[in-house]
Coordinates of C-alpha atoms in Angstrom, one line a residue:
M1 CA -52.0 62.4 -21.6
R2 CA -48.7 61.8 -23.3
G3 CA -50.4 62.8 -26.6
A4 CA -48.5 60.4 -28.7
I5 CA -50.9 58.9 -32.1
P6 CA -50.8 56.0 -34.8
L7 CA -50.2 57.5 -38.2
C8 CA -53.4 55.5 -39.0
M9 CA -55.2 57.6 -36.9
V10 CA -54.2 60.7 -38.7
G11 CA -56.2 59.0 -41.9
E12 CA -58.9 57.2 -40.0
F13 CA -60.3 59.8 -38.5
D14 CA -59.0 63.0 -40.9
L15 CA -57.2 64.6 -38.7
P16 CA -55.6 67.8 -40.2
L17 CA -51.5 68.5 -40.0
D18 CA -51.8 71.7 -38.3
I19 CA -52.9 69.9 -35.0
I20 CA -49.5 67.8 -34.8
D21 CA -47.3 69.7 -33.2
R22 CA -44.2 66.7 -34.1
R23 CA -43.4 64.1 -36.5
V24 CA -41.5 61.7 -34.4
T25 CA -39.2 59.1 -37.0
K26 CA -36.5 59.0 -33.5
M27 CA -37.0 57.0 -30.6
K28 CA -33.9 56.6 -28.4
M29 CA -34.3 53.7 -25.4
I30 CA -32.2 53.8 -22.3
S31 CA -31.5 51.3 -20.7
P32 CA -31.1 50.8 -16.4
S33 CA -27.1 51.4 -16.7
N34 CA -27.9 54.0 -19.3
I35 CA -26.9 52.5 -22.7
A36 CA -29.0 54.1 -25.5
V37 CA -30.8 51.9 -28.7
D38 CA -32.1 54.2 -31.3
I39 CA -34.7 52.9 -32.8
G40 CA -36.6 54.1 -36.6
R41 CA -33.8 52.8 -39.2
T42 CA -36.8 50.8 -40.7
L43 CA -39.2 53.8 -41.1
K44 CA -40.3 54.9 -44.3
P45 CA -40.0 58.4 -45.3
H46 CA -43.9 58.9 -45.1
E47 CA -44.6 57.7 -41.5
Y48 CA -43.9 59.0 -38.3
I49 CA -45.6 59.0 -34.7
G50 CA -47.8 62.3 -34.2
M51 CA -46.8 64.2 -31.2
V52 CA -50.5 66.5 -30.3
R53 CA -51.5 67.9 -27.1
R54 CA -54.3 66.5 -25.6
E55 CA -56.1 70.4 -25.5
V56 CA -55.9 71.1 -29.1
L57 CA -56.8 67.6 -29.9
D58 CA -59.7 67.4 -27.8
A59 CA -61.0 71.2 -29.1
Y60 CA -60.4 70.3 -32.1
L61 CA -62.4 67.3 -32.2
R62 CA -65.4 69.2 -30.3
E63 CA -65.6 71.6 -32.8
R64 CA -65.8 69.1 -35.2
A65 CA -68.9 67.4 -33.8
A66 CA -70.4 70.4 -33.1
K67 CA -70.7 71.1 -36.7
A68 CA -71.7 67.7 -37.7
G69 CA -74.6 68.2 -35.4
A70 CA -74.0 67.4 -32.3
T71 CA -75.2 69.3 -29.2
V72 CA -71.7 70.1 -26.8
V73 CA -72.6 70.7 -23.7
N74 CA -70.0 72.0 -21.2
G75 CA -71.4 69.6 -18.3
L76 CA -70.8 66.9 -15.4
F77 CA -72.6 63.7 -15.0
L78 CA -73.8 63.4 -11.8
K79 CA -76.3 60.5 -12.8
M80 CA -78.7 58.4 -14.2
D81 CA -82.4 57.1 -14.1
K82 CA -82.5 53.6 -15.5
P83 CA -85.7 51.8 -16.8
A84 CA -86.4 48.3 -16.6
A85 CA -84.0 46.3 -18.5
G86 CA -86.0 45.1 -22.5
S87 CA -88.7 48.2 -21.8
G88 CA -87.2 50.2 -24.2
E89 CA -88.0 53.2 -22.2
R90 CA -86.0 56.3 -22.2
Y91 CA -82.5 57.1 -19.5
K92 CA -82.5 60.4 -17.8
I93 CA -79.7 61.6 -16.8
Y94 CA -78.9 64.1 -14.3
Y95 CA -75.5 66.2 -14.9
N96 CA -74.4 70.0 -13.9
D97 CA -73.9 72.6 -17.0
Y98 CA -71.6 74.8 -16.8
G99 CA -72.4 76.7 -19.8
S100 CA -74.5 79.3 -18.2
K101 CA -72.3 82.0 -15.8
K102 CA -74.7 81.9 -13.4
S103 CA -73.2 79.5 -10.9
G104 CA -69.4 77.9 -10.8
T105 CA -70.6 75.1 -9.4
G106 CA -72.8 74.9 -12.3
E107 CA -77.1 74.6 -13.1
K108 CA -78.6 71.5 -12.6
K109 CA -80.1 70.0 -16.0
A110 CA -81.7 66.8 -17.1
I111 CA -82.4 65.5 -20.4
E112 CA -83.8 62.1 -21.5
V113 CA -82.1 59.7 -24.2
D114 CA -82.4 56.4 -25.6
A115 CA -79.1 54.9 -25.7
V116 CA -75.8 56.4 -22.8
V117 CA -72.2 56.4 -23.9
G118 CA -69.6 55.9 -21.4
A119 CA -66.6 58.1 -22.7
D120 CA -65.9 59.4 -18.9
G121 CA -62.4 58.4 -18.5
A122 CA -61.1 55.8 -16.0
N123 CA -62.8 57.6 -13.0
S124 CA -66.0 56.7 -14.7
R125 CA -69.6 58.1 -13.1
V126 CA -70.8 55.6 -16.0
A127 CA -69.5 52.8 -15.8
K128 CA -70.6 53.1 -11.8
E129 CA -73.8 53.3 -12.6
I130 CA -73.7 50.6 -14.4
G131 CA -72.0 48.4 -11.9
A132 CA -69.1 48.2 -14.2
G133 CA -66.7 46.7 -11.9
E134 CA -63.8 47.7 -10.9
Y135 CA -59.8 47.5 -12.7
E136 CA -56.4 48.0 -11.6
Y137 CA -54.9 51.5 -12.8
A138 CA -51.4 52.8 -12.8
I139 CA -50.9 56.2 -12.0
A140 CA -48.9 59.1 -14.8
F141 CA -47.4 62.0 -13.8
Q142 CA -45.8 64.3 -16.8
E143 CA -44.4 67.4 -16.5
R144 CA -44.7 70.0 -19.8
I145 CA -41.3 71.3 -19.5
K146 CA -40.0 74.5 -21.8
I147 CA -36.2 74.2 -21.9
P148 CA -34.0 76.0 -24.3
E149 CA -34.0 76.6 -27.9
D150 CA -30.4 74.9 -28.9
K151 CA -31.5 71.8 -26.9
M152 CA -34.9 71.7 -28.1
E153 CA -32.9 71.2 -31.4
Y154 CA -32.5 67.6 -30.1
Y155 CA -36.4 66.8 -29.5
T156 CA -37.3 68.4 -33.5
D157 CA -38.4 64.7 -34.1
R158 CA -37.3 62.3 -31.5
A159 CA -38.6 61.0 -28.5
E160 CA -36.8 58.7 -25.3
M161 CA -38.2 56.1 -23.5
Y162 CA -36.4 55.4 -20.1
V163 CA -36.3 52.0 -18.2
G164 CA -35.1 50.9 -15.1
D165 CA -36.1 50.6 -11.4
D166 CA -35.5 53.7 -10.6
V167 CA -38.2 55.4 -13.0
S168 CA -40.4 53.1 -13.1
P169 CA -40.8 49.2 -11.4
D170 CA -42.5 48.5 -13.9
F171 CA -43.3 51.0 -16.3
Y172 CA -41.3 53.6 -18.2
G173 CA -40.4 57.8 -17.9
W174 CA -40.5 59.5 -21.2
V175 CA -39.3 62.6 -22.8
F176 CA -42.1 63.3 -25.8
P177 CA -41.6 66.7 -27.7
K178 CA -44.6 69.1 -28.3
C179 CA -45.0 72.2 -29.9
D180 CA -42.5 74.7 -27.6
H181 CA -41.7 72.1 -25.0
V182 CA -41.3 68.5 -24.1
A183 CA -43.4 66.1 -21.8
V184 CA -41.1 64.4 -19.3
G185 CA -43.4 61.7 -16.9
T186 CA -43.1 58.2 -15.4
G187 CA -46.1 55.9 -14.5
T188 CA -46.6 53.1 -12.3
V189 CA -49.7 50.1 -11.1
T190 CA -47.6 49.3 -7.7
H191 CA -45.8 51.9 -6.8
K192 CA -48.3 55.1 -6.6
P193 CA -47.7 56.7 -3.3
D194 CA -43.7 57.3 -4.6
I195 CA -44.5 58.4 -8.3
K196 CA -42.6 62.0 -7.5
R197 CA -39.7 60.1 -6.4
F198 CA -40.0 58.1 -10.0
Q199 CA -40.5 61.7 -11.6
A200 CA -37.6 62.9 -10.2
A201 CA -35.1 60.3 -11.2
T202 CA -36.3 59.9 -14.7
R203 CA -35.6 64.5 -14.8
L204 CA -32.1 63.0 -13.4
R205 CA -31.5 60.7 -16.8
A206 CA -32.3 63.1 -18.7
R207 CA -31.0 66.1 -16.7
D208 CA -28.1 67.5 -19.4
K209 CA -30.7 67.2 -22.3
I210 CA -33.4 69.5 -20.3
A211 CA -31.0 71.2 -18.7
G212 CA -32.0 74.8 -18.1
G213 CA -36.3 74.1 -17.9
K214 CA -38.8 76.0 -16.5
I215 CA -41.8 73.6 -15.6
I216 CA -44.8 75.2 -17.2
R217 CA -47.6 72.3 -16.3
V218 CA -47.6 69.5 -14.1
E219 CA -50.3 66.4 -14.9
A220 CA -51.4 63.5 -13.2
H221 CA -53.7 60.8 -14.5
P222 CA -55.2 57.5 -14.0
I223 CA -54.6 54.8 -16.2
P224 CA -56.6 51.6 -17.1
E225 CA -54.5 48.6 -16.8
H226 CA -57.5 45.7 -18.8
P227 CA -60.8 46.2 -19.7
R228 CA -63.3 46.6 -17.3
P229 CA -65.3 42.6 -16.3
R230 CA -68.7 44.9 -17.8
R231 CA -68.4 46.8 -20.7
V232 CA -72.4 47.0 -22.2
L233 CA -75.9 46.3 -20.0
D234 CA -79.2 47.2 -21.8
R235 CA -78.8 49.9 -23.5
V236 CA -75.7 51.9 -21.8
A237 CA -71.8 50.9 -23.5
L238 CA -68.3 52.3 -22.3
V239 CA -66.1 52.9 -24.5
G240 CA -62.3 54.3 -24.3
D241 CA -60.7 54.6 -20.9
A242 CA -63.5 53.9 -18.9
A243 CA -64.2 50.7 -20.8
G244 CA -60.4 50.1 -20.0
Y245 CA -59.2 50.2 -23.0
V246 CA -55.0 51.1 -22.6
T247 CA -52.1 48.6 -23.8
K248 CA -49.4 47.3 -21.3
C249 CA -46.6 47.8 -21.8
S250 CA -47.0 51.4 -24.0
G251 CA -49.6 52.5 -22.0
E252 CA -51.1 53.9 -25.0
G253 CA -55.5 54.7 -25.3
I254 CA -56.1 57.7 -27.5
Y255 CA -56.3 55.2 -30.4
F256 CA -58.4 53.0 -28.4
A257 CA -60.8 55.6 -27.4
A258 CA -61.6 57.3 -30.7
K259 CA -61.3 53.5 -32.5
S260 CA -64.3 51.9 -29.6
G261 CA -66.4 55.0 -29.7
K262 CA -66.6 55.0 -34.0
M263 CA -67.5 51.1 -33.5
C264 CA -69.7 51.4 -30.7
A265 CA -71.4 54.6 -32.4
E266 CA -71.7 52.8 -36.0
A267 CA -73.4 50.0 -33.9
I268 CA -75.9 52.1 -32.2
V269 CA -77.1 53.2 -36.6
E270 CA -76.9 49.8 -38.1
G271 CA -78.9 48.9 -35.2
S272 CA -81.5 51.4 -34.9
E273 CA -82.1 51.0 -38.8
K274 CA -80.6 54.7 -38.8
G275 CA -83.1 55.7 -36.4
K276 CA -86.3 54.2 -37.2
R277 CA -85.8 51.5 -34.3
M278 CA -84.7 51.5 -30.8
I279 CA -82.3 49.2 -30.3
N280 CA -81.0 46.7 -27.7
E281 CA -78.2 44.9 -25.8
G282 CA -77.7 42.9 -28.5
D283 CA -76.5 45.5 -30.8
L284 CA -74.4 47.3 -28.5
R285 CA -72.8 43.1 -28.1
R286 CA -72.0 43.7 -31.5
Y287 CA -69.5 46.5 -31.1
L288 CA -67.7 44.6 -28.4
Q289 CA -67.8 41.4 -30.4
K290 CA -66.0 43.5 -32.5
F291 CA -63.8 45.7 -30.9
D292 CA -62.4 42.2 -29.1
R293 CA -62.0 40.3 -31.6
T294 CA -59.5 42.7 -33.9
Y295 CA -57.8 44.2 -30.6
W296 CA -57.6 41.0 -28.7
P297 CA -54.2 40.3 -29.9
T298 CA -52.4 43.4 -29.6
Y299 CA -53.5 43.4 -25.8
K300 CA -52.1 39.8 -25.4
V301 CA -48.5 40.2 -27.1
L302 CA -48.1 43.7 -25.0
D303 CA -49.1 42.2 -22.0
V304 CA -47.1 39.6 -22.1
L305 CA -44.4 42.3 -23.4
Q306 CA -45.1 43.6 -20.2
K307 CA -44.6 40.4 -18.4
V308 CA -41.6 39.4 -19.4
F309 CA -38.9 42.8 -19.8
Y310 CA -40.5 44.6 -17.7
R311 CA -39.9 42.4 -13.7
S312 CA -36.7 43.2 -13.6
N313 CA -33.1 46.2 -14.0
S314 CA -31.7 42.6 -16.0
A315 CA -34.5 42.0 -18.3
R316 CA -35.0 45.6 -19.1
E317 CA -31.2 45.0 -19.9
A318 CA -32.4 42.3 -22.4
F319 CA -35.1 44.3 -23.9
V320 CA -33.3 47.1 -24.9
E321 CA -30.7 45.4 -26.5
M322 CA -33.1 43.8 -28.7
C323 CA -34.3 46.5 -30.1
A324 CA -31.1 47.3 -32.0
D325 CA -32.9 44.4 -34.1
D326 CA -34.0 45.9 -37.7
Y327 CA -36.5 43.0 -37.9
V328 CA -37.6 44.2 -33.7
Q329 CA -37.7 47.7 -34.9
K330 CA -39.9 47.0 -38.0
M331 CA -42.6 44.8 -36.4
T332 CA -42.5 47.1 -33.4
F333 CA -43.3 50.1 -35.9
D334 CA -45.4 47.9 -38.2
S335 CA -47.8 47.0 -35.2
Y336 CA -48.4 50.9 -33.5
L337 CA -48.6 52.6 -36.4
Y338 CA -51.0 50.6 -38.2
K339 CA -52.6 49.1 -34.9
R340 CA -52.0 45.6 -35.8
V341 CA -50.2 43.0 -34.9
A342 CA -47.3 42.5 -37.5
P343 CA -47.4 39.0 -39.3
G344 CA -43.9 37.8 -38.6
N345 CA -41.1 35.8 -40.7
P346 CA -40.6 32.4 -39.1
I347 CA -37.1 32.1 -39.9
E348 CA -36.6 35.7 -38.3
D349 CA -39.1 34.9 -35.4
L350 CA -36.6 32.4 -34.5
K351 CA -33.6 34.0 -34.6
L352 CA -35.5 36.5 -32.4
A353 CA -36.1 33.7 -30.3
V354 CA -32.3 32.8 -29.9
N355 CA -31.5 36.2 -29.7
T356 CA -34.4 36.9 -26.8
I357 CA -32.8 33.8 -24.7
G358 CA -29.0 35.1 -25.2
S359 CA -30.0 38.7 -24.2
L360 CA -31.7 37.6 -21.1
V361 CA -29.5 35.1 -20.0
R362 CA -26.4 38.1 -20.5
A363 CA -28.6 40.7 -19.0
S364 CA -29.2 38.1 -16.3
A365 CA -25.2 37.4 -15.7
L366 CA -24.5 41.3 -15.6
R367 CA -26.7 41.6 -13.2
R368 CA -24.7 38.9 -10.8
E369 CA -21.1 40.6 -11.9
M370 CA -22.7 43.8 -10.8
A371 CA -24.4 42.6 -7.1
K372 CA -20.6 40.8 -6.5
L373 CA -19.0 44.5 -7.4
V374 CA -21.8 45.9 -4.7
S375 CA -21.0 43.8 -2.5

């Protein structure tokens, strides 16, 4: 929903530059006490975070798939008949086809297929069909706001992230630039009914920079917090949000959705010997093994970061203070832009550990002093 894509995705998936609205090279992290730290000093001249609108990116990918020979159906998956495991018989999928103008509710149709890849989002119906299990999820809420041109200049190549109990008890608030407007939003796992209050607080924190803006679109979306217990069953596989591939701490899912879909497709092509044999569960499990082996370290590191630094305002103050360090910025951007856990320097890692402890201690002391003043 936020539409931030890493640099490696642009090249790997051959995305045209004209669908990228903004190239963010400056990120401002803002602490609960409104201390701001500028991030981006370590970026190389060609490096940036791409900002896209999902409706534009998704439409481009669909059109490209159609040109490559895929049959694109505007439909809603309803259910499927599953053959006996290992039988090699085909799946029968029932869906509403909205391509016809006969009815606004769609025309009921069915199709038989050899394999099913569920890429139908966090509320995946395909996942329910295979008993994939439930997962904890966050709710993300975002408003697209058209702001005056002079204020939009500030966001030409800049994004902002706000942390604090006011904007979210376990996530962050953001202001991300789009083509001619900004996206302002927040998210939470633990306090979903309060999401509109957190959104109001995010707007309040950014009020001077978005003053005079007009809300042009409101969006809300569930964000999975961890992979589903089951992601493959016989010849059915889940990818993207349907599988639960969203990172904690950052809440990013676009790249992992695209990458898991690509890995799954490659496993099907390889396992079927390019259509010469019927695939089996083992072929699809090779996709899972490859994905988990490649990205488990990334998910684990971000999970730890969220548990350490999003647990209290004092921890968030320490997190923002740490972000001022060039080594932290370089490690963070290298990991994000290229989707790998960047190898560290042992000496710098030791310094970082000492500085992290110092930041946490100072922030905790500040919290105690503030509590005395309030009481």
